[in-house]
Amino acid sequence: LVGMEKEQRDCEYKQHKAEGLLQELKMLKNKVVELEGEKSQYERKLKATKAEIMNLQQQLETKDAEIESLRNQMALRVPTQCDST
Amino acid sequence: LVGMEKEQRDCEYKQHKAEGLLQELKMLKNKVVELEGEKSQYERKLKATKAEIMNLQQQLETKDAEIESLRNQMALRVPTQCDST
């Protein structure tokens, strides 16, 4: 009987410990949800910045073409020191 | 005594349940570590892409200045139809 009472006390202790585990589980589950949310945000942000990089690279190509074109036009011109006909 | 035996069975059941909780806790802790790692990776990637955007924007400014300069030079020139002196 004494042994059984001891077991009961052990059981109460374990019950108390299990409640602590449940609390910790709840906390960790919230943490996981929070981190998953942050991950989604990062994915969206990264996608947006990559799109912006593509856009800027296209703008650079356009400007390079413009510079090339202006240089070609320049090559066909001379300084205005001469009198135009 | 019968009641105590029942309590002991309950206790064993709870012990079994607690082991399940510990397993789940372990799993969630690993998940948190994994997500924290992914978060760090995203932070690094995002920082790198933002730096790239800054760099591309500077390149665009440089090219804009070059285009402006070429246009100004063009304005001082005339087509080569005239004879140069």
CSV table of N, CA, C and O in Angstrom, one decimal, chain A residues 6-66:
chain,number,residue,atom,x,y,z
A,6,LYS,N,3.2,5.9,-3.0
A,6,LYS,CA,4.4,6.5,-3.6
A,6,LYS,C,4.1,6.6,-5.1
A,6,LYS,O,4.4,7.7,-5.7
A,7,GLU,N,3.6,5.5,-5.7
A,7,GLU,CA,3.3,5.5,-7.2
A,7,GLU,C,2.4,6.7,-7.5
A,7,GLU,O,2.5,7.3,-8.5
A,8,GLN,N,1.4,6.8,-6.6
A,8,GLN,CA,0.4,7.9,-6.9
A,8,GLN,C,1.0,9.3,-6.9
A,8,GLN,O,0.7,10.1,-7.7
A,9,ARG,N,1.9,9.4,-5.9
A,9,ARG,CA,2.6,10.7,-5.8
A,9,ARG,C,3.5,10.9,-7.1
A,9,ARG,O,3.5,12.0,-7.7
A,10,ASP,N,4.1,9.8,-7.5
A,10,ASP,CA,4.9,9.9,-8.7
A,10,ASP,C,4.0,10.3,-9.9
A,10,ASP,O,4.4,11.1,-10.7
A,11,CYS,N,2.8,9.7,-9.9
A,11,CYS,CA,1.9,9.9,-11.0
A,11,CYS,C,1.5,11.4,-11.0
A,11,CYS,O,1.4,12.0,-12.1
A,12,GLU,N,1.2,11.9,-9.8
A,12,GLU,CA,0.8,13.3,-9.8
A,12,GLU,C,2.0,14.2,-10.3
A,12,GLU,O,1.7,15.2,-11.0
A,13,TYR,N,3.2,13.8,-9.9
A,13,TYR,CA,4.3,14.6,-10.4
A,13,TYR,C,4.4,14.6,-11.9
A,13,TYR,O,4.6,15.6,-12.5
A,14,LYS,N,4.2,13.3,-12.4
A,14,LYS,CA,4.3,13.2,-13.9
A,14,LYS,C,3.2,13.9,-14.6
A,14,LYS,O,3.4,14.5,-15.7
A,15,GLN,N,2.0,13.9,-13.9
A,15,GLN,CA,0.9,14.7,-14.5
A,15,GLN,C,1.2,16.2,-14.6
A,15,GLN,O,1.0,16.8,-15.6
A,16,HIS,N,1.9,16.7,-13.5
A,16,HIS,CA,2.3,18.1,-13.4
A,16,HIS,C,3.3,18.4,-14.5
A,16,HIS,O,3.2,19.4,-15.2
A,17,LYS,N,4.2,17.4,-14.7
A,17,LYS,CA,5.3,17.5,-15.7
A,17,LYS,C,4.6,17.6,-17.1
A,17,LYS,O,5.0,18.3,-18.0
A,18,ALA,N,3.6,16.7,-17.3
A,18,ALA,CA,3.0,16.6,-18.6
A,18,ALA,C,2.3,17.9,-19.0
A,18,ALA,O,2.3,18.4,-20.1
A,19,GLU,N,1.7,18.6,-17.9
A,19,GLU,CA,1.1,19.9,-18.2
A,19,GLU,C,2.1,20.9,-18.6
A,19,GLU,O,1.8,21.7,-19.5
A,20,GLY,N,3.3,20.8,-18.0
A,20,GLY,CA,4.4,21.7,-18.5
A,20,GLY,C,4.8,21.4,-19.9
A,20,GLY,O,5.0,22.4,-20.7
A,21,LEU,N,4.8,20.1,-20.3
A,21,LEU,CA,5.1,19.8,-21.7
A,21,LEU,C,4.1,20.3,-22.6
A,21,LEU,O,4.4,20.8,-23.7
A,22,LEU,N,2.8,20.2,-22.2
A,22,LEU,CA,1.7,20.7,-23.1
A,22,LEU,C,1.9,22.3,-23.3
A,22,LEU,O,1.7,22.7,-24.4
A,23,GLN,N,2.2,23.0,-22.2
A,23,GLN,CA,2.5,24.4,-22.3
A,23,GLN,C,3.6,24.7,-23.3
A,23,GLN,O,3.5,25.6,-24.2
A,24,GLU,N,4.7,23.9,-23.2
A,24,GLU,CA,5.8,24.1,-24.1
A,24,GLU,C,5.5,23.8,-25.5
A,24,GLU,O,5.9,24.5,-26.4
A,25,LEU,N,4.7,22.7,-25.7
A,25,LEU,CA,4.2,22.4,-27.0
A,25,LEU,C,3.4,23.5,-27.7
A,25,LEU,O,3.6,23.8,-28.8
A,26,LYS,N,2.5,24.1,-26.9
A,26,LYS,CA,1.6,25.1,-27.4
A,26,LYS,C,2.5,26.3,-27.8
A,26,LYS,O,2.3,26.9,-28.9
A,27,MET,N,3.5,26.6,-27.0
A,27,MET,CA,4.4,27.7,-27.3
A,27,MET,C,5.2,27.5,-28.6
A,27,MET,O,5.3,28.4,-29.4
A,28,LEU,N,5.7,26.2,-28.7
A,28,LEU,CA,6.5,25.9,-29.9
A,28,LEU,C,5.6,25.9,-31.2
A,28,LEU,O,6.0,26.3,-32.2
A,29,LYS,N,4.3,25.4,-31.0
A,29,LYS,CA,3.4,25.5,-32.2
A,29,LYS,C,3.2,26.9,-32.6
A,29,LYS,O,3.2,27.2,-33.8
A,30,ASN,N,3.0,27.8,-31.7
A,30,ASN,CA,2.9,29.2,-32.0
A,30,ASN,C,4.1,29.8,-32.7
A,30,ASN,O,4.0,30.5,-33.7
A,31,LYS,N,5.3,29.3,-32.2
A,31,LYS,CA,6.5,29.8,-32.8
A,31,LYS,C,6.7,29.3,-34.3
A,31,LYS,O,7.1,30.1,-35.1
A,32,VAL,N,6.2,28.0,-34.5
A,32,VAL,CA,6.3,27.5,-35.8
A,32,VAL,C,5.4,28.3,-36.8
A,32,VAL,O,5.8,28.7,-37.9
A,33,VAL,N,4.2,28.6,-36.3
A,33,VAL,CA,3.2,29.3,-37.1
A,33,VAL,C,3.8,30.7,-37.5
A,33,VAL,O,3.8,31.2,-38.6
A,34,GLU,N,4.4,31.3,-36.4
A,34,GLU,CA,5.0,32.7,-36.6
A,34,GLU,C,6.1,32.6,-37.6
A,34,GLU,O,6.2,33.4,-38.6
A,35,LEU,N,7.0,31.6,-37.5
A,35,LEU,CA,8.1,31.5,-38.4
A,35,LEU,C,7.7,31.2,-39.8
A,35,LEU,O,8.3,31.7,-40.8
A,36,GLU,N,6.6,30.3,-40.0
A,36,GLU,CA,6.1,30.0,-41.3
A,36,GLU,C,5.6,31.3,-42.0
A,36,GLU,O,5.8,31.5,-43.2
A,37,GLY,N,5.0,32.1,-41.2
A,37,GLY,CA,4.5,33.4,-41.7
A,37,GLY,C,5.6,34.3,-42.2
A,37,GLY,O,5.5,34.9,-43.2
A,38,GLU,N,6.6,34.4,-41.4
A,38,GLU,CA,7.8,35.2,-41.7
A,38,GLU,C,8.4,34.7,-43.0
A,38,GLU,O,8.9,35.4,-43.9
A,39,LYS,N,8.5,33.3,-43.1
A,39,LYS,CA,9.1,32.7,-44.3
A,39,LYS,C,8.3,33.1,-45.6
A,39,LYS,O,8.9,33.5,-46.6
A,40,SER,N,6.9,33.1,-45.5
A,40,SER,CA,6.1,33.5,-46.6
A,40,SER,C,6.4,34.9,-47.0
A,40,SER,O,6.5,35.3,-48.2
A,41,GLN,N,6.5,35.8,-46.0
A,41,GLN,CA,6.8,37.2,-46.2
A,41,GLN,C,8.1,37.3,-47.0
A,41,GLN,O,8.2,38.1,-47.9
A,42,TYR,N,9.2,36.6,-46.5
A,42,TYR,CA,10.5,36.7,-47.1
A,42,TYR,C,10.4,36.2,-48.6
A,42,TYR,O,11.0,36.8,-49.5
A,43,GLU,N,9.6,35.1,-48.8
A,43,GLU,CA,9.5,34.6,-50.2
A,43,GLU,C,8.9,35.7,-51.1
A,43,GLU,O,9.3,35.9,-52.2
A,44,ARG,N,7.8,36.3,-50.6
A,44,ARG,CA,7.2,37.4,-51.4
A,44,ARG,C,8.2,38.5,-51.7
A,44,ARG,O,8.3,39.0,-52.8
A,45,LYS,N,8.9,39.0,-50.6
A,45,LYS,CA,9.8,40.1,-50.8
A,45,LYS,C,10.9,39.8,-51.8
A,45,LYS,O,11.3,40.6,-52.6
A,46,LEU,N,11.4,38.5,-51.6
A,46,LEU,CA,12.5,38.1,-52.5
A,46,LEU,C,12.1,38.0,-54.0
A,46,LEU,O,12.8,38.5,-54.9
A,47,LYS,N,10.8,37.6,-54.2
A,47,LYS,CA,10.3,37.5,-55.5
A,47,LYS,C,10.2,38.9,-56.1
A,47,LYS,O,10.5,39.1,-57.3
A,48,ALA,N,9.7,39.8,-55.3
A,48,ALA,CA,9.5,41.2,-55.7
A,48,ALA,C,10.8,41.9,-56.0
A,48,ALA,O,11.0,42.5,-57.1
A,49,THR,N,11.9,41.6,-55.2
A,49,THR,CA,13.2,42.3,-55.5
A,49,THR,C,13.8,41.7,-56.7
A,49,THR,O,14.4,42.4,-57.5
A,50,LYS,N,13.6,40.4,-56.9
A,50,LYS,CA,14.1,39.7,-58.1
A,50,LYS,C,13.5,40.3,-59.4
A,50,LYS,O,14.1,40.5,-60.4
A,51,ALA,N,12.2,40.5,-59.3
A,51,ALA,CA,11.4,41.1,-60.4
A,51,ALA,C,12.0,42.5,-60.7
A,51,ALA,O,12.2,42.9,-61.8
A,52,GLU,N,12.3,43.3,-59.6
A,52,GLU,CA,12.8,44.6,-59.8
A,52,GLU,C,14.2,44.6,-60.4
A,52,GLU,O,14.5,45.4,-61.3
A,53,ILE,N,15.0,43.6,-60.1
A,53,ILE,CA,16.3,43.4,-60.7
A,53,ILE,C,16.2,43.2,-62.2
A,53,ILE,O,16.9,43.8,-63.0
A,54,MET,N,15.3,42.3,-62.6
A,54,MET,CA,15.0,42.0,-64.0
A,54,MET,C,14.6,43.3,-64.7
A,54,MET,O,15.2,43.6,-65.8
A,55,ASN,N,13.8,44.1,-64.1
A,55,ASN,CA,13.3,45.3,-64.7
A,55,ASN,C,14.5,46.3,-64.9
A,55,ASN,O,14.6,46.9,-65.9
A,56,LEU,N,15.3,46.5,-63.8
A,56,LEU,CA,16.4,47.4,-63.9
A,56,LEU,C,17.4,46.9,-65.0
A,56,LEU,O,18.0,47.8,-65.7
A,57,GLN,N,17.6,45.6,-65.1
A,57,GLN,CA,18.5,45.1,-66.1
A,57,GLN,C,18.0,45.4,-67.5
A,57,GLN,O,18.8,45.7,-68.4
A,58,GLN,N,16.7,45.3,-67.7
A,58,GLN,CA,16.1,45.7,-69.0
A,58,GLN,C,16.3,47.2,-69.3
A,58,GLN,O,16.6,47.5,-70.4
A,59,GLN,N,16.1,48.0,-68.3
A,59,GLN,CA,16.3,49.4,-68.4
A,59,GLN,C,17.8,49.7,-68.8
A,59,GLN,O,18.0,50.6,-69.7
A,60,LEU,N,18.7,49.0,-68.2
A,60,LEU,CA,20.1,49.2,-68.6
A,60,LEU,C,20.4,48.8,-70.0
A,60,LEU,O,21.1,49.5,-70.7
A,61,GLU,N,19.8,47.7,-70.5
A,61,GLU,CA,20.0,47.3,-71.9
A,61,GLU,C,19.4,48.4,-72.8
A,61,GLU,O,20.1,48.7,-73.8
A,62,THR,N,18.3,48.9,-72.5
A,62,THR,CA,17.7,50.0,-73.3
A,62,THR,C,18.6,51.2,-73.4
A,62,THR,O,18.9,51.8,-74.5
A,63,LYS,N,19.2,51.6,-72.2
A,63,LYS,CA,20.1,52.7,-72.2
A,63,LYS,C,21.4,52.4,-73.0
A,63,LYS,O,21.9,53.3,-73.6
A,64,ASP,N,21.9,51.2,-72.9
A,64,ASP,CA,23.1,50.8,-73.6
A,64,ASP,C,22.8,51.0,-75.1
A,64,ASP,O,23.7,51.5,-75.9
A,65,ALA,N,21.6,50.6,-75.6
A,65,ALA,CA,21.3,50.7,-77.0
A,65,ALA,C,21.2,52.1,-77.4
A,65,ALA,O,21.7,52.5,-78.5
A,66,GLU,N,20.7,53.0,-76.5
A,66,GLU,CA,20.5,54.4,-76.8
A,66,GLU,C,21.9,55.0,-76.9
A,66,GLU,O,22.2,55.8,-77.8
